[in-house]
């Protein structure tokens, strides 16, 4: 990943794939309907209310200077398609293990590395027990924002703990939303991680 400038002092920066040289976003989605299928090159992240479709997403933060304080971190996802009208909650869980975007499936996190429980659902080895953020999703052509400050603070303090997040759906309606992935042809629709931070001067 090319270095992204993080000037000293108080600043705001948006990390987005192919914007200003940033190439640190990896993502895919997994589905119990096609447990061996990989979607790491697709333009979308699919999330369904009953979590049979889940999105995986990670931003490389290696260019954040040591000693930086994260004042606020916001994950922004652009919803552009769905299978029917309706609303559901999208939950953001921190992941606990490494995965590979072009290899991950419902069954495995990477080649020959199965999830503890299919779909990254083991809360001791795959993902956190509780969501870090929840947002109700109900419209298209809309950006949805998730407060992931606590997660990003952990990742900046301990870069080895940055395994990204899993997006899970929750709701009474059978409903599926498509969010733009880091491969979406329109760069401005790709996932954003907006950081309000204070870095050491000089």
mmCIF file of C-alpha atoms in Angstrom:
data_model
loop_
_atom_site.group_PDB
_atom_site.id
_atom_site.type_symbol
_atom_site.label_atom_id
_atom_site.label_comp_id
_atom_site.label_asym_id
_atom_site.label_seq_id
_atom_site.Cartn_x
_atom_site.Cartn_y
_atom_site.Cartn_z
ATOM 1 C CA UNK A 1 0.000 0.000 0.000
ATOM 2 C CA UNK A 2 1.499 3.385 -0.958
ATOM 3 C CA UNK A 3 1.936 5.687 2.016
ATOM 4 C CA UNK A 4 -0.960 8.040 2.706
ATOM 5 C CA UNK A 5 0.082 11.456 4.056
ATOM 6 C CA UNK A 6 -0.915 11.997 7.682
ATOM 7 C CA UNK A 7 0.179 15.557 8.538
ATOM 8 C CA UNK A 8 1.044 16.309 12.148
ATOM 9 C CA UNK A 9 -1.497 18.001 14.371
ATOM 10 C CA UNK A 10 -5.285 17.790 14.187
ATOM 11 C CA UNK A 11 -6.559 16.648 10.780
ATOM 12 C CA UNK A 12 -9.321 14.814 8.956
ATOM 13 C CA UNK A 13 -8.551 12.164 6.328
ATOM 14 C CA UNK A 14 -10.790 9.825 4.302
ATOM 15 C CA UNK A 15 -9.306 6.470 3.287
ATOM 16 C CA UNK A 16 -10.926 5.148 0.105
ATOM 17 C CA UNK A 17 -9.580 2.655 -2.422
ATOM 18 C CA UNK A 18 -7.716 4.408 -5.299
ATOM 19 C CA UNK A 19 -8.271 7.873 -3.794
ATOM 20 C CA UNK A 20 -5.028 9.864 -3.449
ATOM 21 C CA UNK A 21 -2.961 6.716 -3.910
ATOM 22 C CA UNK A 22 -4.578 4.691 -1.123
ATOM 23 C CA UNK A 23 -4.742 0.976 -2.013
ATOM 24 C CA UNK A 24 -5.308 -0.541 1.420
ATOM 25 C CA UNK A 25 -8.932 -1.685 1.283
ATOM 26 C CA UNK A 26 -9.734 -5.389 0.995
ATOM 27 C CA UNK A 27 -13.256 -6.800 1.018
ATOM 28 C CA UNK A 28 -15.554 -9.593 -0.086
ATOM 29 C CA UNK A 29 -18.806 -11.229 0.950
ATOM 30 C CA UNK A 30 -19.666 -14.804 1.884
ATOM 31 C CA UNK A 31 -22.900 -16.763 1.589
ATOM 32 C CA UNK A 32 -24.267 -19.960 3.083
ATOM 33 C CA UNK A 33 -26.143 -20.496 -0.197
ATOM 34 C CA UNK A 34 -22.801 -20.956 -1.974
ATOM 35 C CA UNK A 35 -20.497 -22.035 0.879
ATOM 36 C CA UNK A 36 -17.479 -22.580 -1.384
ATOM 37 C CA UNK A 37 -17.975 -19.421 -3.440
ATOM 38 C CA UNK A 38 -15.575 -16.495 -3.318
ATOM 39 C CA UNK A 39 -16.651 -12.949 -4.268
ATOM 40 C CA UNK A 40 -13.470 -10.994 -3.613
ATOM 41 C CA UNK A 41 -13.497 -9.350 -7.064
ATOM 42 C CA UNK A 42 -17.155 -8.312 -7.068
ATOM 43 C CA UNK A 43 -18.297 -4.682 -7.096
ATOM 44 C CA UNK A 44 -20.641 -5.215 -4.155
ATOM 45 C CA UNK A 45 -20.823 -6.260 -0.523
ATOM 46 C CA UNK A 46 -24.049 -8.191 0.106
ATOM 47 C CA UNK A 47 -25.721 -8.244 3.525
ATOM 48 C CA UNK A 48 -28.969 -10.117 4.285
ATOM 49 C CA UNK A 49 -31.248 -9.851 7.299
ATOM 50 C CA UNK A 50 -30.711 -13.458 8.441
ATOM 51 C CA UNK A 51 -26.918 -13.270 7.976
ATOM 52 C CA UNK A 52 -26.771 -15.860 5.197
ATOM 53 C CA UNK A 53 -24.943 -13.139 3.273
ATOM 54 C CA UNK A 54 -22.224 -11.266 5.184
ATOM 55 C CA UNK A 55 -19.644 -8.698 4.122
ATOM 56 C CA UNK A 56 -15.957 -8.713 5.120
ATOM 57 C CA UNK A 57 -14.046 -5.435 5.029
ATOM 58 C CA UNK A 58 -10.609 -4.208 6.123
ATOM 59 C CA UNK A 59 -8.647 -0.950 5.843
ATOM 60 C CA UNK A 60 -4.851 -1.055 6.138
ATOM 61 C CA UNK A 61 -3.778 1.545 8.716
ATOM 62 C CA UNK A 62 -0.034 1.045 8.379
ATOM 63 C CA UNK A 63 0.488 4.640 7.264
ATOM 64 C CA UNK A 64 -0.978 6.096 10.473
ATOM 65 C CA UNK A 65 1.976 7.568 12.435
ATOM 66 C CA UNK A 66 2.935 6.020 15.763
ATOM 67 C CA UNK A 67 1.525 8.013 18.654
ATOM 68 C CA UNK A 68 -1.527 9.213 16.728
ATOM 69 C CA UNK A 69 -4.713 9.802 18.732
ATOM 70 C CA UNK A 70 -7.939 8.796 16.976
ATOM 71 C CA UNK A 71 -10.589 11.323 17.991
ATOM 72 C CA UNK A 72 -13.302 9.853 15.783
ATOM 73 C CA UNK A 73 -13.467 7.080 13.187
ATOM 74 C CA UNK A 74 -16.441 6.642 10.871
ATOM 75 C CA UNK A 75 -17.035 3.803 8.425
ATOM 76 C CA UNK A 76 -19.163 4.949 5.468
ATOM 77 C CA UNK A 77 -20.926 2.488 3.149
ATOM 78 C CA UNK A 78 -22.917 3.353 0.035
ATOM 79 C CA UNK A 79 -26.125 1.352 -0.525
ATOM 80 C CA UNK A 80 -27.043 1.117 -4.206
ATOM 81 C CA UNK A 81 -29.211 -1.988 -4.663
ATOM 82 C CA UNK A 82 -31.571 -4.349 -2.798
ATOM 83 C CA UNK A 83 -33.891 -7.207 -3.608
ATOM 84 C CA UNK A 84 -37.058 -5.555 -2.215
ATOM 85 C CA UNK A 85 -38.253 -2.462 -0.374
ATOM 86 C CA UNK A 86 -37.780 -2.510 3.389
ATOM 87 C CA UNK A 87 -35.453 -1.804 6.270
ATOM 88 C CA UNK A 88 -33.000 -3.817 8.344
ATOM 89 C CA UNK A 89 -30.172 -3.221 10.783
ATOM 90 C CA UNK A 90 -26.586 -3.680 9.651
ATOM 91 C CA UNK A 91 -24.272 -4.664 12.486
ATOM 92 C CA UNK A 92 -20.486 -4.163 12.486
ATOM 93 C CA UNK A 93 -18.422 -6.756 14.371
ATOM 94 C CA UNK A 94 -14.654 -6.675 14.784
ATOM 95 C CA UNK A 95 -12.955 -9.751 13.330
ATOM 96 C CA UNK A 96 -10.510 -11.807 15.401
ATOM 97 C CA UNK A 97 -8.588 -13.660 12.689
ATOM 98 C CA UNK A 98 -6.871 -13.014 9.390
ATOM 99 C CA UNK A 99 -8.699 -13.678 6.112
ATOM 100 C CA UNK A 100 -7.891 -13.282 2.416
ATOM 101 C CA UNK A 101 -10.347 -11.406 0.206
ATOM 102 C CA UNK A 102 -9.755 -13.591 -2.876
ATOM 103 C CA UNK A 103 -9.945 -16.848 -0.895
ATOM 104 C CA UNK A 104 -12.502 -16.353 1.876
ATOM 105 C CA UNK A 105 -15.796 -18.246 1.607
ATOM 106 C CA UNK A 106 -18.600 -19.180 3.985
ATOM 107 C CA UNK A 107 -16.491 -22.182 4.991
ATOM 108 C CA UNK A 108 -12.952 -20.783 5.146
ATOM 109 C CA UNK A 109 -11.190 -17.536 6.066
ATOM 110 C CA UNK A 110 -8.367 -18.402 3.663
ATOM 111 C CA UNK A 111 -7.195 -21.411 1.686
ATOM 112 C CA UNK A 112 -7.069 -24.444 4.029
ATOM 113 C CA UNK A 113 -7.982 -22.233 7.034
ATOM 114 C CA UNK A 114 -11.586 -22.861 8.082
ATOM 115 C CA UNK A 115 -13.547 -20.424 10.198
ATOM 116 C CA UNK A 116 -14.137 -21.552 13.772
ATOM 117 C CA UNK A 117 -17.808 -21.622 12.799
ATOM 118 C CA UNK A 118 -19.009 -21.172 9.223
ATOM 119 C CA UNK A 119 -19.611 -17.584 8.197
ATOM 120 C CA UNK A 120 -17.131 -16.185 10.739
ATOM 121 C CA UNK A 121 -19.617 -16.936 13.508
ATOM 122 C CA UNK A 122 -17.412 -18.305 16.291
ATOM 123 C CA UNK A 123 -17.338 -15.533 18.914
ATOM 124 C CA UNK A 124 -14.098 -16.814 20.452
ATOM 125 C CA UNK A 125 -11.985 -17.241 17.307
ATOM 126 C CA UNK A 126 -13.767 -15.454 14.416
ATOM 127 C CA UNK A 127 -15.509 -12.284 15.562
ATOM 128 C CA UNK A 128 -16.411 -10.233 18.607
ATOM 129 C CA UNK A 129 -19.423 -11.194 20.699
ATOM 130 C CA UNK A 130 -21.072 -7.770 20.530
ATOM 131 C CA UNK A 131 -21.348 -5.391 17.563
ATOM 132 C CA UNK A 132 -19.239 -2.247 17.635
ATOM 133 C CA UNK A 133 -21.820 -0.285 15.635
ATOM 134 C CA UNK A 134 -25.355 -0.712 14.300
ATOM 135 C CA UNK A 135 -27.177 1.324 11.654
ATOM 136 C CA UNK A 136 -30.696 0.987 10.276
ATOM 137 C CA UNK A 137 -30.648 0.769 6.471
ATOM 138 C CA UNK A 138 -33.794 1.667 4.550
ATOM 139 C CA UNK A 139 -32.980 3.569 1.341
ATOM 140 C CA UNK A 140 -30.834 3.375 -1.779
ATOM 141 C CA UNK A 141 -28.355 5.868 -3.257
ATOM 142 C CA UNK A 142 -27.516 6.697 0.351
ATOM 143 C CA UNK A 143 -24.387 6.733 2.514
ATOM 144 C CA UNK A 144 -24.660 5.001 5.886
ATOM 145 C CA UNK A 145 -22.261 5.876 8.688
ATOM 146 C CA UNK A 146 -21.009 3.635 11.500
ATOM 147 C CA UNK A 147 -19.063 4.855 14.515
ATOM 148 C CA UNK A 148 -16.043 2.532 14.693
ATOM 149 C CA UNK A 149 -13.874 4.760 16.878
ATOM 150 C CA UNK A 150 -13.187 2.123 19.530
ATOM 151 C CA UNK A 151 -12.169 -0.463 16.931
ATOM 152 C CA UNK A 152 -9.823 1.891 15.080
ATOM 153 C CA UNK A 153 -8.218 3.048 18.327
ATOM 154 C CA UNK A 154 -7.438 -0.590 19.105
ATOM 155 C CA UNK A 155 -6.001 -1.172 15.625
ATOM 156 C CA UNK A 156 -3.800 1.932 15.716
ATOM 157 C CA UNK A 157 -2.472 0.997 19.157
ATOM 158 C CA UNK A 158 -1.909 -2.634 18.072
ATOM 159 C CA UNK A 159 -1.678 -2.958 14.260
ATOM 160 C CA UNK A 160 -1.488 -6.752 14.530
ATOM 161 C CA UNK A 161 -5.065 -6.740 15.866
ATOM 162 C CA UNK A 162 -6.477 -5.168 12.686
ATOM 163 C CA UNK A 163 -8.406 -7.969 10.998
ATOM 164 C CA UNK A 164 -11.188 -5.678 9.817
ATOM 165 C CA UNK A 165 -14.901 -6.223 10.326
ATOM 166 C CA UNK A 166 -17.802 -8.422 9.323
ATOM 167 C CA UNK A 167 -21.121 -6.859 8.296
ATOM 168 C CA UNK A 168 -24.173 -8.801 9.490
ATOM 169 C CA UNK A 169 -27.865 -8.125 8.865
ATOM 170 C CA UNK A 170 -30.696 -8.212 11.386
ATOM 171 C CA UNK A 171 -34.411 -7.690 10.818
ATOM 172 C CA UNK A 172 -37.844 -9.288 10.527
ATOM 173 C CA UNK A 173 -38.139 -8.944 6.743
ATOM 174 C CA UNK A 174 -36.341 -11.222 4.295
ATOM 175 C CA UNK A 175 -34.218 -8.496 2.776
ATOM 176 C CA UNK A 176 -30.870 -8.095 1.020
ATOM 177 C CA UNK A 177 -28.849 -4.893 0.544
ATOM 178 C CA UNK A 178 -25.891 -4.323 -1.773
ATOM 179 C CA UNK A 179 -23.184 -1.856 -0.739
ATOM 180 C CA UNK A 180 -20.435 -0.680 -3.066
ATOM 181 C CA UNK A 181 -17.185 -2.573 -2.504
ATOM 182 C CA UNK A 182 -13.595 -1.460 -3.074
ATOM 183 C CA UNK A 183 -13.960 -2.888 -6.604
ATOM 184 C CA UNK A 184 -16.954 -0.757 -7.564
ATOM 185 C CA UNK A 185 -16.249 1.022 -10.879
ATOM 186 C CA UNK A 186 -17.253 4.386 -9.381
ATOM 187 C CA UNK A 187 -14.403 5.264 -7.022
ATOM 188 C CA UNK A 188 -16.462 7.803 -5.086
ATOM 189 C CA UNK A 189 -18.940 5.054 -4.043
ATOM 190 C CA UNK A 190 -16.308 2.753 -2.540
ATOM 191 C CA UNK A 191 -16.179 2.225 1.252
ATOM 192 C CA UNK A 192 -14.663 5.076 3.223
ATOM 193 C CA UNK A 193 -12.946 5.167 6.595
ATOM 194 C CA UNK A 194 -12.980 8.772 7.793
ATOM 195 C CA UNK A 195 -10.457 9.530 10.535
ATOM 196 C CA UNK A 196 -10.491 12.595 12.759
ATOM 197 C CA UNK A 197 -7.074 12.332 14.378
ATOM 198 C CA UNK A 198 -4.280 14.166 16.128
ATOM 199 C CA UNK A 199 -0.754 13.109 15.127
ATOM 200 C CA UNK A 200 2.578 14.141 16.633
ATOM 201 C CA UNK A 201 3.978 17.302 15.051
ATOM 202 C CA UNK A 202 7.002 16.809 12.829
#
